[in-house]
Coordinates of C-alpha atoms and ligand atoms in Angstrom, one line a residue:
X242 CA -103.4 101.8 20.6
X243 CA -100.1 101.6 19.5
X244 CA -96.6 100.7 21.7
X245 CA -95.2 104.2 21.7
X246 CA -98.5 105.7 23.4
X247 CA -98.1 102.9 25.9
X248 CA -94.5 104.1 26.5
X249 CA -95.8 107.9 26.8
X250 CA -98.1 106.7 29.5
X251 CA -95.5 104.8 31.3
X252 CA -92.4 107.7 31.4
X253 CA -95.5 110.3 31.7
X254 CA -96.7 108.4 35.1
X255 CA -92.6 108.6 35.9
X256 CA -92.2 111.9 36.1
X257 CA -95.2 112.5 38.1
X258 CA -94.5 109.8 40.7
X259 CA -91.2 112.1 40.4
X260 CA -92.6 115.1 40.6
X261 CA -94.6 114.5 43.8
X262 CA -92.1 113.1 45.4
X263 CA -89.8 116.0 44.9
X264 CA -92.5 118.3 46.1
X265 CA -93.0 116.5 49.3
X266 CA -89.4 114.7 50.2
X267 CA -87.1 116.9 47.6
X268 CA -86.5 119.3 50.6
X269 CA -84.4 116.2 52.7
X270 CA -82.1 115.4 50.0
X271 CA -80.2 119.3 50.7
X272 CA -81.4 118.8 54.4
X273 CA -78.5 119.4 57.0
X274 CA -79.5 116.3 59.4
X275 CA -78.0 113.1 58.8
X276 CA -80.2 110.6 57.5
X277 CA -82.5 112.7 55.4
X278 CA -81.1 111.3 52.2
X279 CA -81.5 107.9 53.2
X280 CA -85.2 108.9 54.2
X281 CA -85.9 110.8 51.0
X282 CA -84.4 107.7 49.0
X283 CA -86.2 105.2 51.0
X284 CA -89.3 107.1 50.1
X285 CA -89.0 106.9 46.4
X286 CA -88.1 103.3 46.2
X287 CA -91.5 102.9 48.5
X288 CA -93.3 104.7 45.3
X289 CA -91.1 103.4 43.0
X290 CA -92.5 99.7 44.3
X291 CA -96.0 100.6 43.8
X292 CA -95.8 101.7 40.5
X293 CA -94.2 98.9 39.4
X294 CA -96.6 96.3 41.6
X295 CA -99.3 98.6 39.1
X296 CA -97.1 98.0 36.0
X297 CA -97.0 94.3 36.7
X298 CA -101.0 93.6 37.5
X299 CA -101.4 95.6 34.0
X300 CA -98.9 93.0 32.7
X301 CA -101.0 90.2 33.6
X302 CA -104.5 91.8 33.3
X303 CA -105.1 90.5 30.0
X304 CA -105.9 94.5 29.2
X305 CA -107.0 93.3 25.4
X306 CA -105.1 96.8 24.0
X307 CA -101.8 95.9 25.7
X308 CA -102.2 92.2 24.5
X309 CA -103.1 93.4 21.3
X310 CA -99.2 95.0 20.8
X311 CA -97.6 93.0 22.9
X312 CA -99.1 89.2 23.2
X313 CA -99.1 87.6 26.6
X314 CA -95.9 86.0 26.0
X315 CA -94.1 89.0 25.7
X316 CA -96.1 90.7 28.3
X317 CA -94.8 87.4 30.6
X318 CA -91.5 87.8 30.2
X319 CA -91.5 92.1 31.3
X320 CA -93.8 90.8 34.2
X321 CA -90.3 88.3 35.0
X322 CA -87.9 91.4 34.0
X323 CA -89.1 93.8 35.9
X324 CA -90.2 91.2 39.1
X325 CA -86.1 91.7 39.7
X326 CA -86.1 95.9 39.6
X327 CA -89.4 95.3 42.0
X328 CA -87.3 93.1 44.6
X329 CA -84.7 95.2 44.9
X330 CA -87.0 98.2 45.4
X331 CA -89.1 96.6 47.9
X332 CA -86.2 95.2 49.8
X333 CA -84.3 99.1 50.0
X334 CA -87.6 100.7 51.1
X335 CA -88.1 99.9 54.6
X336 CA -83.7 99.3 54.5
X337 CA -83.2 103.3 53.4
X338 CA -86.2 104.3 55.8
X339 CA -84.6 102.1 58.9
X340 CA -81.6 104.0 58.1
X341 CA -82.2 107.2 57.9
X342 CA -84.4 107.4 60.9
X343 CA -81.8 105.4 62.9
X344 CA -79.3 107.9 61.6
X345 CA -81.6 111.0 62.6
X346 CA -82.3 109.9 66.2
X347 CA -79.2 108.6 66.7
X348 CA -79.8 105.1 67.5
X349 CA -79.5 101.5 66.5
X350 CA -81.0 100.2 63.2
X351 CA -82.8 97.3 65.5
X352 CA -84.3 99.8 67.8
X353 CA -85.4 101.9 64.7
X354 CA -87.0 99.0 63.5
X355 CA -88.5 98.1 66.6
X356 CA -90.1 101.9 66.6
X357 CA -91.7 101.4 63.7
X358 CA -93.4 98.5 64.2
X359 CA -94.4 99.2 68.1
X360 CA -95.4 102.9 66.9
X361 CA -95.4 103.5 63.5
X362 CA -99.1 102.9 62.4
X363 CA -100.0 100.4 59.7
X364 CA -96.1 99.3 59.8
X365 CA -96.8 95.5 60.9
X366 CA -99.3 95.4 57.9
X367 CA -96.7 96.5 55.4
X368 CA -94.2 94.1 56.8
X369 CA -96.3 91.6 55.8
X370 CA -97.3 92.9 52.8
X371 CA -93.4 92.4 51.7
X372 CA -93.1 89.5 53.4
X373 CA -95.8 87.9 51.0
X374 CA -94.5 89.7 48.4
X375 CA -90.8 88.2 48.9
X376 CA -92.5 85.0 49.2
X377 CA -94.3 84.6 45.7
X378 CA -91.2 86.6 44.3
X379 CA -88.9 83.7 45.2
X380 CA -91.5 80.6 44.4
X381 CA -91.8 82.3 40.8
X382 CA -87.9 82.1 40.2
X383 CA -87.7 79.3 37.6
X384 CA -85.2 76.7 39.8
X385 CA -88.0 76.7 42.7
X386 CA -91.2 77.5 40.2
X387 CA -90.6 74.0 38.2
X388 CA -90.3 71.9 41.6
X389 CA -94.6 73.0 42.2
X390 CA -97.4 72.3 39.8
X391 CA -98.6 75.4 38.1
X392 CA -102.3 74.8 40.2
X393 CA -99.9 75.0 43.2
X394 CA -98.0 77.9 42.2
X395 CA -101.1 79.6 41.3
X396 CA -102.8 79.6 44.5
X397 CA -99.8 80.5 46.0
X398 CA -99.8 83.6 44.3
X399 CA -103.4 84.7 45.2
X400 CA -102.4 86.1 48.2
X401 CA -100.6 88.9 46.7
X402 CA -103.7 90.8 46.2
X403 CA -104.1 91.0 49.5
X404 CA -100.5 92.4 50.0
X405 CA -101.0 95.0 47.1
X406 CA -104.3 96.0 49.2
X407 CA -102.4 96.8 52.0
X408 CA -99.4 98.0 50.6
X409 CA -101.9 100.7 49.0
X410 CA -103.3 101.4 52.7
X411 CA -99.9 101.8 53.8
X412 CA -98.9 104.4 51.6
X413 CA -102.2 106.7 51.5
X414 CA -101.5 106.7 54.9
X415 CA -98.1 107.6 55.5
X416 CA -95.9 109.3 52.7
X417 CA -95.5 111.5 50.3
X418 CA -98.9 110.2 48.5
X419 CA -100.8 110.7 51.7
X420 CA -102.4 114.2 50.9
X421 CA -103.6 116.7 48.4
X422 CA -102.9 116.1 44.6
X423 CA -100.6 113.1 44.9
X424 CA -103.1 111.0 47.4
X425 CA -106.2 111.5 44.6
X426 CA -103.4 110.9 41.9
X427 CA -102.2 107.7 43.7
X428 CA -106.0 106.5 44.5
X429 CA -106.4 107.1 40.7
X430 CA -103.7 104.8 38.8
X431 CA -104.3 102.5 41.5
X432 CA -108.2 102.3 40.6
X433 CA -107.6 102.4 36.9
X434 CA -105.2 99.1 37.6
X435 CA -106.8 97.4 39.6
X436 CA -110.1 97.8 38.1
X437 CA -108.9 96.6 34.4
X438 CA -107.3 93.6 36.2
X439 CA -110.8 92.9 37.6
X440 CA -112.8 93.2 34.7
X441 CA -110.3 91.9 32.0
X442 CA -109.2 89.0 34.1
X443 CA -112.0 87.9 36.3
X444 CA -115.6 89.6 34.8
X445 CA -114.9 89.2 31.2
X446 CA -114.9 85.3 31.4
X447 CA -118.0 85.6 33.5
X448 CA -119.7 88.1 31.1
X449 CA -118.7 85.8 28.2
X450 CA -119.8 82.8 29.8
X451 CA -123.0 83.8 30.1
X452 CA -123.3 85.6 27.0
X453 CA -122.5 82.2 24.5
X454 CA -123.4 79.6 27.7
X455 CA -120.5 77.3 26.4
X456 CA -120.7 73.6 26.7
X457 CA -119.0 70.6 25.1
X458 CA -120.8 69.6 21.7
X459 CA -118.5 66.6 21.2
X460 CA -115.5 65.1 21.8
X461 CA -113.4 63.5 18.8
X462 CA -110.1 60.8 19.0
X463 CA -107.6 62.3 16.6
X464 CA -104.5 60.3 17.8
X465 CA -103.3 57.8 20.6
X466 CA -103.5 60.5 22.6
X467 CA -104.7 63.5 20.7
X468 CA -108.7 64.5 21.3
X469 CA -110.0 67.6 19.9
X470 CA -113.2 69.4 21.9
X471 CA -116.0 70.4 20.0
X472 CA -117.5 73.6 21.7
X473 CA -120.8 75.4 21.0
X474 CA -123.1 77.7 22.7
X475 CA -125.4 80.7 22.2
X476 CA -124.3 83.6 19.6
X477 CA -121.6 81.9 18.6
X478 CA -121.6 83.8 15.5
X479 CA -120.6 86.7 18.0
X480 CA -117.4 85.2 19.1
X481 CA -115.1 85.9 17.0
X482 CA -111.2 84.7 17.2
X483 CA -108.2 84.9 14.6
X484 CA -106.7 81.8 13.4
X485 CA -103.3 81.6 15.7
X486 CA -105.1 82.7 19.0
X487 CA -105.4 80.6 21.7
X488 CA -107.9 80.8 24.9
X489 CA -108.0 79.9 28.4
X490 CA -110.5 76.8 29.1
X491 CA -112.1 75.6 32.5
X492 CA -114.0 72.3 32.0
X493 CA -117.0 72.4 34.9
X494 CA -116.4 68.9 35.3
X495 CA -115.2 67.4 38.6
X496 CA -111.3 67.8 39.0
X497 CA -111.1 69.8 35.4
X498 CA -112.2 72.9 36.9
X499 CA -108.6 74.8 36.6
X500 CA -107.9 77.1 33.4
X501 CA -105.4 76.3 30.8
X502 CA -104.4 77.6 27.7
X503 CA -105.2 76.0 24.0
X504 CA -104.9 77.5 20.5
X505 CA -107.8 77.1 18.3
X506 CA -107.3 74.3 16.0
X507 CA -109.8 75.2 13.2
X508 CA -110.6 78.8 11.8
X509 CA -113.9 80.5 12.7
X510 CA -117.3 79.2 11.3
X511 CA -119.6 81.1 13.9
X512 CA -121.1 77.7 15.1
X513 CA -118.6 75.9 17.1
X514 CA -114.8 76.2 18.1
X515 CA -112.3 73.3 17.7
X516 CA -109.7 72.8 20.6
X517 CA -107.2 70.0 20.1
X518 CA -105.3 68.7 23.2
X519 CA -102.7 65.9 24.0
X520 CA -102.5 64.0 27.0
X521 CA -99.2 65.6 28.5
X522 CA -99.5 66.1 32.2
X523 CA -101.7 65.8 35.3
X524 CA -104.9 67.8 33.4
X525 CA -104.7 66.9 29.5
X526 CA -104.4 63.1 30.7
X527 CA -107.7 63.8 32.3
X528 CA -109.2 65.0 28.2
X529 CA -110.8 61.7 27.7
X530 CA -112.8 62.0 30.5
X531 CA -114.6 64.8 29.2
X532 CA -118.5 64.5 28.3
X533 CA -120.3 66.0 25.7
X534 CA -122.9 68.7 27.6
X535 CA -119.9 70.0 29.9
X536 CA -120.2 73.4 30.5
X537 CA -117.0 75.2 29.6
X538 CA -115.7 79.1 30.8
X539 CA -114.0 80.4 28.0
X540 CA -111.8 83.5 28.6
X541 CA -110.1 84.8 25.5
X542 CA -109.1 85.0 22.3
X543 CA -105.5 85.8 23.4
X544 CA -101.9 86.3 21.4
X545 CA -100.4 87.9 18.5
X546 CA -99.3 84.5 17.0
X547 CA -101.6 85.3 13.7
X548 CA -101.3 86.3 10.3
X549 CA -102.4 89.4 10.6
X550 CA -98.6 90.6 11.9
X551 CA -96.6 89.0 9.1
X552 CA -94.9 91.4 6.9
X553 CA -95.0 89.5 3.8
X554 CA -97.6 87.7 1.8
X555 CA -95.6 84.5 1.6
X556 CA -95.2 81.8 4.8
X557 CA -93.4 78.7 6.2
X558 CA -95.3 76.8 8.5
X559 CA -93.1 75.3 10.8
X560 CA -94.8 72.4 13.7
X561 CA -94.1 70.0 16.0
X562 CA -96.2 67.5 17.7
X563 CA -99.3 69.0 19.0
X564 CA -98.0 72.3 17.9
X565 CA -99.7 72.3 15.1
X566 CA -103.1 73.4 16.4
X567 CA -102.6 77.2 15.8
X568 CA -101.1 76.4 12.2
X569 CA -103.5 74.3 11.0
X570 CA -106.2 77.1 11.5
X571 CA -103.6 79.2 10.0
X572 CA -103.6 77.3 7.3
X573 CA -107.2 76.7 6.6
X574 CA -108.0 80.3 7.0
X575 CA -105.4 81.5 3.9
X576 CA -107.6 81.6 0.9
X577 CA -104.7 80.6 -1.7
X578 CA -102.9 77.9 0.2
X579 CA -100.2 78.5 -3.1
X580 CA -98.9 80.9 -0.6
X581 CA -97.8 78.8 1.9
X582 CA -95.4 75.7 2.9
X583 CA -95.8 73.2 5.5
X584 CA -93.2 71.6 7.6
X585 CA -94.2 69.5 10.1
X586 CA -92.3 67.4 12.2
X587 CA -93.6 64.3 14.4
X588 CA -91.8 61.4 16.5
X589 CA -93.6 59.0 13.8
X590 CA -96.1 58.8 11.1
X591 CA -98.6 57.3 13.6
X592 CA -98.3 60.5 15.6
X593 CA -98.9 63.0 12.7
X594 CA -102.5 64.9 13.4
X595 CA -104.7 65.9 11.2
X596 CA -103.2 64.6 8.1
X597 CA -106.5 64.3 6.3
X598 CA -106.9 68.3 7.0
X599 CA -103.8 69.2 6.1
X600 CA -103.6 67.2 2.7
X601 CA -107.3 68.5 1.8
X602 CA -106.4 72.0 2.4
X603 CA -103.6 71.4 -1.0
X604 CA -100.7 73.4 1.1
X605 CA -97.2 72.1 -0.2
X606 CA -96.6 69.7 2.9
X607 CA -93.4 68.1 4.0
X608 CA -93.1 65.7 6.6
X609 CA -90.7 65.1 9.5
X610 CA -89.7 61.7 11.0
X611 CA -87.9 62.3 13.8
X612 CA -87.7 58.4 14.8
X613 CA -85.8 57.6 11.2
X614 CA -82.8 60.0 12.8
X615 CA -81.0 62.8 12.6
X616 CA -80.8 63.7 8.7
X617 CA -85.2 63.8 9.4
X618 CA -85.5 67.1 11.4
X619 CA -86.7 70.2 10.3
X620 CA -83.5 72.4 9.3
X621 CA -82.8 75.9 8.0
X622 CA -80.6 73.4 5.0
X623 CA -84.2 71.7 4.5
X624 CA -85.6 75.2 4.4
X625 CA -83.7 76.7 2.2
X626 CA -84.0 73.0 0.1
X627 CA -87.2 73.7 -0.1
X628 CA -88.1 77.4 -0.2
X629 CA -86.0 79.6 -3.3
X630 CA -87.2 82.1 -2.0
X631 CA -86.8 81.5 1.8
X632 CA -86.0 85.3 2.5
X633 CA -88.8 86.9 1.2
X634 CA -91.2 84.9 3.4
X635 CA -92.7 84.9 6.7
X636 CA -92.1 82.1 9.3
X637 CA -94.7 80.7 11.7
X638 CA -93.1 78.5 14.3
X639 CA -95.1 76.4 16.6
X640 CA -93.9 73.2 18.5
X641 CA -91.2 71.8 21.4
X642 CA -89.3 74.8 22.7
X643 CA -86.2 73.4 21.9
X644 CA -87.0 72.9 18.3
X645 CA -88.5 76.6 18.3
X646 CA -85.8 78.2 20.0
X647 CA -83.1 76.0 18.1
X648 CA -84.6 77.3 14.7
X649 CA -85.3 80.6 15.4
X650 CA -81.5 81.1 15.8
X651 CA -80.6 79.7 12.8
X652 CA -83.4 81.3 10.4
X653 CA -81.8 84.4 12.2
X654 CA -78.3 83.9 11.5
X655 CA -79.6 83.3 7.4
X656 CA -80.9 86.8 7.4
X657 CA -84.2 86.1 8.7
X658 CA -85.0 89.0 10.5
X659 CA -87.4 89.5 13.8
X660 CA -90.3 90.7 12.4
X661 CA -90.7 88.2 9.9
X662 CA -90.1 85.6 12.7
X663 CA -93.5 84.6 14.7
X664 CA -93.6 81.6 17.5
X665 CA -95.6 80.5 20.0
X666 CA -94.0 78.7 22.8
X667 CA -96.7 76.0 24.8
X668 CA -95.0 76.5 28.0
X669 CA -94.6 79.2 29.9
Ligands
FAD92 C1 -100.5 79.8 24.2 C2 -100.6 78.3 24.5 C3 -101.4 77.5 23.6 C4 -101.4 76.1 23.8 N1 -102.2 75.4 22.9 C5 -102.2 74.0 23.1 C6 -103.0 73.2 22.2 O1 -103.6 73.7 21.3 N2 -103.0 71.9 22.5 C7 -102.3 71.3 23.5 O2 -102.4 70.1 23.7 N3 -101.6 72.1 24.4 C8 -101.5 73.4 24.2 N4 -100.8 74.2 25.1 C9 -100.1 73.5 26.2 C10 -101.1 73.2 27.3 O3 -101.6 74.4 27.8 C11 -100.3 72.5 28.4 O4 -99.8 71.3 27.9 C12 -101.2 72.1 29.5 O5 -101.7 73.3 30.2 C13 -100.3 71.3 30.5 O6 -101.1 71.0 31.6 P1 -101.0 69.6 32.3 O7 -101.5 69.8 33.7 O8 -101.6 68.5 31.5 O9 -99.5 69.3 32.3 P2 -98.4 69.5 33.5 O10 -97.4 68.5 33.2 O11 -99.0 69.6 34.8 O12 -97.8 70.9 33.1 C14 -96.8 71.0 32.2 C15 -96.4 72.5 32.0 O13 -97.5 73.2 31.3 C16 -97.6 74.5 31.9 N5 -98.9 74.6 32.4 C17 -99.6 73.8 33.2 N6 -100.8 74.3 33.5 C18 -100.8 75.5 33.0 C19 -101.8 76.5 33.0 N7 -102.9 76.4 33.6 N8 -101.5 77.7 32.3 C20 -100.3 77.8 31.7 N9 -99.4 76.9 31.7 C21 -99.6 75.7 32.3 C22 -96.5 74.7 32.9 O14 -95.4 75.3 32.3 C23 -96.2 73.3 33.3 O15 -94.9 73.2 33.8 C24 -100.8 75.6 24.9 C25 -100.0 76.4 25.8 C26 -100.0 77.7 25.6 C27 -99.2 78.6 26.5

């Protein structure tokens, strides 16, 4: 399903969020008494809040026809985009509504509030709905996400579901979605979300686990600090991935058993897949460990980072370090490697993977020193050194952000232009 039909369901859901709140609160916004515009405003940022709470759990759902268009990164960043809008709506909800009731009765925001949560029904529970809400909004905001581990900002987040929960009570209770039309409408979307977040996020691992019963084959030192997984399983001919995809592994070995996301290092062969990790942090130090027989929950093949959206025929493979896991399967899955060129950068020879692979798949390879200076880094000059015909090509970039980013801009200011421009950043 393409983007715009995505769009149409978004602005169509719009209007009828707007339409039944104008059927059921339109009346306060000419009303005489003070306070009723305050109220009727209130109301809609309360709906307004939902739908986007929806929005975002579809954003993160892994729905496989929104990744398909968009690819997870992308998704990512709307989730972070419109987590601002979200705040802001959440915070003027109960605001507007304190307000305009205060306004109406004639009395003191603090007493209003203090009515609404003394006789209001179902008011304390969406109180702290919002307060969880605010909670996990602020730990997410990059200066305080970086100071947790990702396990600890993870389970922080958990209890959001409960918050959406009650926050969906709340409203079929109370509101202009508590009746009629609008309350099976709201019960609908909510449903449809909810439920494709549960079965793309947490029963499709499940259902693929015990379809292909995963487990470690075997487990192979490419580097210092480089190992690459060999995984196998039942009907493995079934599961099918592109070269460029990544997935999301659990290892069901003691203190591995938390998901993480790495691109498939070799193409499909319908008999095994090939993960290749380096020892980075707190979990991929822990890769050595691993034991052939492991059992392994797979849940994926995820991203857009394939060459199946390239616009021309022609590519530069561009890598760093460990980033080039989803290039190399890249690579090995082009039939006429004549097509392509390879740039790939490392701190040292030593640290260059897979340089047998890479050589025996004949690509045109160049390779990157960093440790012999400056002059030895990949460089839209060394591209354009290299490639004639630099323009008519399509660029896959895979490696340290700051490379990434750094050459993105500069292929971009030689006339590269975004859709012949694919990356995949490691971190999110
Ligand atoms: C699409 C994608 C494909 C990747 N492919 C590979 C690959 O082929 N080979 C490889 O070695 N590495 C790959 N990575 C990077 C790898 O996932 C991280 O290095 C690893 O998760 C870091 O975990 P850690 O606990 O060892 O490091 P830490 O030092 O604890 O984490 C470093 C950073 O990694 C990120 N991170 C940590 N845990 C997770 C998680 N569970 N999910 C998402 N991000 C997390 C966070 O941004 C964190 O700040 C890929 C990452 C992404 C997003």
């Amino acid at each position: 399903m393409k983007k715009v039909f995505w769009n149409a369901v978004l602005i169509i859901n719009f209007y009828i969020i707007l339409y039944f709140w104008f059927t059921n609160s339109g009346y306060l916004i000419y009303g005489a008494k003070s306070g009723d515009i305050f109220i009727a405003l209130g109301r809609l940022a309360g709906l307004l809040s939902e739908f986007l709470i929806l929005i975002q759990l579809l954003l993160i759902s892994r729905f496989t026809f929104i990744e398909k268009q968009y690819g997870f990164d992308k998704l990512i960043s709307i989730h972070k985009k419109i987590g601002f809008f979200l705040g802001v709506f959440l915070i003027s909800h109960p605001l507007l509504l304190t307000i305009g009731y205060a306004q109406s009765k004639n009395i003191g925001l603090i007493d209003q509030f203090i009515n609404f949560i003394t006789r209001w029904e179902g008011i304390v529970g969406a109180t702290l709905a919002l307060l969880i809400i605010i909670f996990v909004a602020v730990i997410s905001i990059k200066k305080y996400r970086v100071k947790i581990s990702y396990e600890v900002w993870y389970f922080l987040h958990l209890p959001l579901y409960i918050a959406i929960a009650i926050a969906l009570g709340h409203q079929i209770k109370t509101g202009d979605m508590s009746s009629g039309g609008a309350m099976y409408y709201w019960f609908l979307i909510n449903t449809i979300s909810i439920g494709v977040l549960i079965i793309y996020r947490f029963l499709r691992p499940i259902y693929l686990y015990f379809v292909h019963s995963f487990k470690i084959e075997k487990i192979v030192q490419e580097n210092e600090d480089v190992y690459s997984i060999y995984i196998t399983g039942k009907n493995m001919a079934k599961y099918m991935f592109q070269s460029g995809q990544y997935a999301n592994l659990i290892f069901l070995q003691k203190n591995m058993m938390f998901h993480h996301p790495f691109s498939f290092s070799d193409t499909y062969n319908g008999k095994h897949l090939r993960f290749t990790i380096k020892a980075s942090g707190d979990f991929t130090s822990k890769i050595e460990k691993l034991k052939a027989g492991t059992r392994v929950w797979i849940d994926g093949p995820f991203g857009v980072f394939t060459l199946k959206n390239s616009v021309n025929n022609k590519y530069v493979f561009i890598a760093g370090g460990i980033g080039i896991t989803p290039i190399l399967s890249m690579i090995k899955s082009i039939h006429n490697t004549s097509l392509g060129i390879l740039l790939y950068s490392n701190k040292s020879e030593e640290d260059t993977n897979f340089w047998h692979e890479i050589k025996q798949s004949q690509i045109e390879s160049h390779f990157f020193n960093t440790s012999l200076g400056v002059h030895n880094r990949i460089s839209v000059e060394k591209i354009i050194e290299i490639c004639l015909d630099y323009k008519d090509r399509d660029y896959y970039l895979c490696g340290p952000s700051q490379m990434t980013t750094n050459l993105v801009k500069q292929l971009k200011k030689v006339g590269i232009t975004n859709e012949q421009l694919h990356f995949e950043k490691f971190d999110y």
